Amino acid sequence: QKEVEQDPGPLSVPEGAIVSLNCTYSNSAFQYFMWYRQYSRKGPELLMYTYSSGNKEDGRFTAQVDKSSKYISLFIRDSQPSDSATYLCAMNSGGSNYKLTFGKGTLLTVNP
Amino acid sequence: GAVVSQHPSWVICKSGTSVKIECRSLDFQATTMFWYRQFPKQSLMLMATSNEGSKATYEQGVEKDKFLINHASLTLSTLTVTSAHPEDSSFYICSATSGVIRTQYFGPGTRLLVL
């Protein structure tokens, strides 16, 4: 079983839709959870950063972490064509190790 | 805040030459920097981790003599691809962490094409 599982998609939605992106993980030591957005031929851009379980909202984006289920989600409200990108979940267990374990990424297309 | 730059963004070179890629943290001191490579439609693959003033730690299967990493200061790390070959053509991305929060900030990437 891979440490982090993420459905690669592709996911295609109409403009204005609510998008739900998800990752599951197996390592219960993970405590720090991130979502990155990567446009084609660009480096990943940090969208959301969460510690432990709970919700975090930033504009149209909401990140949820459920450590009991080992499940994290990213919701995008009122999706825009500019949201079309690959979304990567990433996580870290803490301590002196800053390495991230990534999901494979979900390719999202928002159609005008 | 937390901006990471890379230079060059694009490089084309002949087989057998060496190529140096710079990664800079512009507005914070990077205690640790990471180098990744990414093939088309694939996820990021960690190559090595470097701490300022220390030797880099390479991931299994990454040739340390081929991919030389230098982390000379808290704002600069370089990756040198020595004697590059066409199979080294890829998208190379660096990231940096300040140690303040447990995440990495990524550079824009460098596209390397070896002819």
Coordinates of C-alpha atoms in Angstrom, one line a residue:
Chain A
Q1 CA 0.0 0.0 0.0
K2 CA 1.3 3.4 -1.0
E3 CA 1.8 5.9 1.8
V4 CA -0.4 8.5 0.1
E5 CA -3.1 7.7 -2.4
Q6 CA -4.6 10.4 -4.7
D7 CA -6.9 9.8 -7.6
P8 CA -5.1 11.2 -10.6
G9 CA -8.3 12.1 -12.5
P10 CA -8.6 13.8 -14.8
L11 CA -11.4 15.7 -13.3
S12 CA -13.4 18.0 -15.6
V13 CA -16.1 20.4 -14.1
P14 CA -18.1 23.4 -15.4
E15 CA -17.2 26.8 -14.2
G16 CA -18.8 27.7 -10.9
A17 CA -18.9 24.1 -9.7
I18 CA -17.7 23.0 -6.3
V19 CA -14.7 20.8 -6.6
S20 CA -13.7 18.1 -4.1
L21 CA -10.1 16.7 -4.1
N22 CA -9.1 14.0 -1.8
C23 CA -6.1 12.0 -0.5
T24 CA -5.9 9.1 1.9
Y25 CA -2.7 8.1 3.7
S26 CA -1.5 5.1 5.8
N27 CA 1.1 6.6 8.0
S28 CA -0.5 7.7 11.3
A29 CA 2.6 9.7 12.1
F30 CA 1.7 12.4 9.6
Q31 CA 0.7 15.6 11.3
Y32 CA 1.3 18.4 8.8
F33 CA -0.8 18.5 5.6
M34 CA -0.5 20.6 2.5
W35 CA -2.1 21.2 -0.8
Y36 CA -0.1 22.5 -3.7
R37 CA -1.3 23.7 -7.1
Q38 CA 0.9 23.1 -10.1
Y39 CA 0.3 24.7 -13.5
S40 CA 1.8 23.1 -16.5
R41 CA 5.5 23.7 -16.7
K42 CA 5.6 25.5 -13.4
G43 CA 6.8 24.7 -9.9
P44 CA 4.1 23.8 -7.3
E45 CA 2.5 26.7 -5.4
L46 CA 1.5 26.2 -1.8
L47 CA -2.3 26.7 -1.4
M48 CA -3.1 25.4 2.0
Y49 CA -1.2 24.3 5.1
T50 CA -2.8 22.5 8.0
Y51 CA -1.6 21.0 11.2
S52 CA -3.5 18.0 12.7
S53 CA -7.2 17.5 12.2
G54 CA -9.7 20.3 11.4
N55 CA -10.7 22.7 8.8
K56 CA -9.0 25.7 7.3
E57 CA -10.5 28.2 4.9
D58 CA -8.8 30.7 2.6
G59 CA -11.1 32.5 0.2
R60 CA -12.6 29.9 -2.2
F61 CA -10.5 27.1 -0.8
T62 CA -11.2 24.9 2.3
A63 CA -8.9 22.2 3.5
Q64 CA -10.1 19.5 5.8
V65 CA -8.1 16.9 7.7
D66 CA -9.6 13.9 9.4
K67 CA -6.7 12.1 11.1
S68 CA -9.0 9.4 12.5
S69 CA -9.9 8.3 9.0
K70 CA -6.5 9.3 7.5
Y71 CA -8.3 11.4 4.9
I72 CA -7.7 14.9 3.7
S73 CA -9.7 17.0 1.3
L74 CA -9.5 20.3 -0.6
F75 CA -12.7 22.0 -1.6
I76 CA -12.8 24.7 -4.2
R77 CA -15.9 26.8 -4.4
D78 CA -17.1 28.7 -7.4
S79 CA -14.4 27.1 -9.5
Q80 CA -12.8 29.2 -12.3
P81 CA -11.0 28.3 -15.5
S82 CA -7.9 29.6 -13.9
D83 CA -8.1 26.9 -11.3
S84 CA -7.3 24.3 -14.0
A85 CA -4.1 22.7 -12.8
T86 CA -2.7 19.7 -11.1
Y87 CA -3.4 19.6 -7.4
L88 CA -0.9 17.7 -5.1
C89 CA -1.5 16.7 -1.6
A90 CA 1.6 16.5 0.6
M91 CA 2.3 15.6 4.2
N92 CA 5.0 15.4 6.8
S93 CA 5.4 13.8 10.2
G94 CA 7.3 16.5 12.0
G95 CA 10.6 16.3 13.9
S96 CA 13.8 17.3 12.2
N97 CA 12.8 15.8 8.8
Y98 CA 11.3 18.3 6.4
K99 CA 10.8 15.8 3.6
L100 CA 7.3 15.7 2.2
T101 CA 5.4 12.7 1.0
F102 CA 3.3 13.6 -2.0
G103 CA 0.3 12.2 -3.7
K104 CA 0.5 11.7 -7.4
G105 CA -1.6 14.7 -8.1
T106 CA -5.1 15.2 -9.6
L107 CA -5.5 17.0 -12.9
L108 CA -8.4 19.4 -12.8
T109 CA -10.0 21.2 -15.8
V110 CA -12.6 23.8 -15.2
N111 CA -14.5 24.5 -18.4
P112 CA -15.9 28.0 -19.1
Chain B
G1 CA 6.8 36.3 1.4
A2 CA 8.5 32.9 0.9
V3 CA 9.7 33.3 -2.6
V4 CA 12.1 30.9 -4.3
S5 CA 13.7 31.7 -7.6
Q6 CA 15.6 29.4 -10.0
H7 CA 18.0 30.3 -12.8
P8 CA 18.0 29.6 -15.6
S9 CA 14.4 28.7 -16.4
W10 CA 15.4 27.0 -19.6
V11 CA 18.6 25.5 -20.8
I12 CA 19.6 23.6 -23.9
C13 CA 23.0 22.0 -24.0
K14 CA 25.0 19.4 -25.9
S15 CA 25.6 15.9 -24.6
G16 CA 28.7 15.7 -22.4
T17 CA 28.6 19.3 -21.1
S18 CA 27.8 20.3 -17.5
V19 CA 24.9 22.5 -16.5
K20 CA 24.5 24.5 -13.3
I21 CA 21.1 25.4 -11.9
E22 CA 20.8 28.0 -9.1
C23 CA 18.1 28.1 -6.5
R24 CA 17.7 31.1 -4.3
S25 CA 15.4 31.9 -1.4
L26 CA 14.7 35.6 -1.9
D27 CA 13.0 36.7 1.4
F28 CA 13.9 34.1 3.9
Q29 CA 16.8 32.0 5.1
A30 CA 16.5 28.4 3.9
T31 CA 17.8 26.0 6.5
T32 CA 17.1 23.1 4.1
M33 CA 16.7 22.9 0.4
F34 CA 15.5 20.1 -1.8
W35 CA 16.0 19.2 -5.4
Y36 CA 13.4 17.3 -7.4
R37 CA 13.0 16.2 -11.0
Q38 CA 9.7 15.7 -12.8
F39 CA 9.0 13.9 -16.0
P40 CA 6.0 14.8 -18.1
K41 CA 2.7 13.9 -16.4
Q42 CA 4.4 12.4 -13.5
S43 CA 4.7 13.5 -9.9
L44 CA 7.8 15.1 -8.2
M45 CA 10.7 12.8 -7.6
L46 CA 13.0 13.9 -4.7
M47 CA 16.6 13.7 -5.7
A48 CA 18.4 15.1 -2.7
T49 CA 18.2 17.2 0.5
S50 CA 20.8 19.7 1.4
N51 CA 21.5 21.7 4.5
E52 CA 23.6 24.8 4.5
G53 CA 27.3 24.0 5.0
S54 CA 26.7 20.2 4.9
K55 CA 27.0 17.5 2.3
A56 CA 23.7 16.8 0.5
T57 CA 21.8 13.6 1.2
Y58 CA 20.9 11.8 -2.0
E59 CA 17.9 9.6 -2.5
Q60 CA 18.4 6.0 -3.4
G61 CA 19.3 5.6 -7.1
V62 CA 20.4 9.2 -7.6
E63 CA 24.1 9.4 -8.6
K64 CA 25.8 11.8 -6.4
D65 CA 28.8 12.2 -8.8
K66 CA 26.4 13.1 -11.6
F67 CA 24.2 15.5 -9.7
L68 CA 26.5 17.7 -7.6
I69 CA 24.7 19.8 -5.0
N70 CA 26.2 22.7 -3.2
H71 CA 24.4 24.6 -0.4
A72 CA 26.9 27.4 0.2
S73 CA 24.7 29.8 2.0
L74 CA 21.3 30.1 3.7
T75 CA 19.9 31.6 0.5
L76 CA 21.6 29.7 -2.3
S77 CA 21.8 26.1 -3.4
T78 CA 23.2 24.9 -6.8
L79 CA 22.6 21.7 -8.7
T80 CA 25.2 20.8 -11.3
V81 CA 24.4 18.1 -13.8
T82 CA 27.8 16.8 -14.9
S83 CA 28.4 15.3 -18.3
A84 CA 24.7 15.6 -19.2
H85 CA 23.1 13.1 -21.5
P86 CA 19.8 13.1 -23.3
E87 CA 18.2 11.0 -20.6
D88 CA 19.0 13.8 -18.1
S89 CA 16.5 16.0 -20.0
S90 CA 13.8 16.8 -17.5
F91 CA 12.2 19.5 -15.4
Y92 CA 14.2 20.3 -12.3
I93 CA 12.6 22.0 -9.4
C94 CA 14.1 23.2 -6.1
S95 CA 12.3 23.9 -2.9
A96 CA 13.3 25.5 0.4
T97 CA 12.1 25.5 4.0
S98 CA 12.7 28.1 6.5
G99 CA 12.1 25.8 9.4
V100 CA 9.5 28.2 10.8
I101 CA 6.6 26.2 9.4
R102 CA 6.8 22.6 8.2
T103 CA 6.4 23.1 4.5
Q104 CA 8.4 23.6 1.4
Y105 CA 8.3 26.6 -1.0
F106 CA 9.0 25.7 -4.5
G107 CA 10.9 27.5 -7.3
P108 CA 9.5 27.9 -10.8
G109 CA 11.5 25.1 -12.2
T110 CA 14.3 24.7 -14.8
R111 CA 13.6 22.9 -18.0
L112 CA 16.8 21.1 -19.2
L113 CA 17.1 19.7 -22.7
V114 CA 20.2 17.8 -23.6
L115 CA 20.8 17.2 -27.3

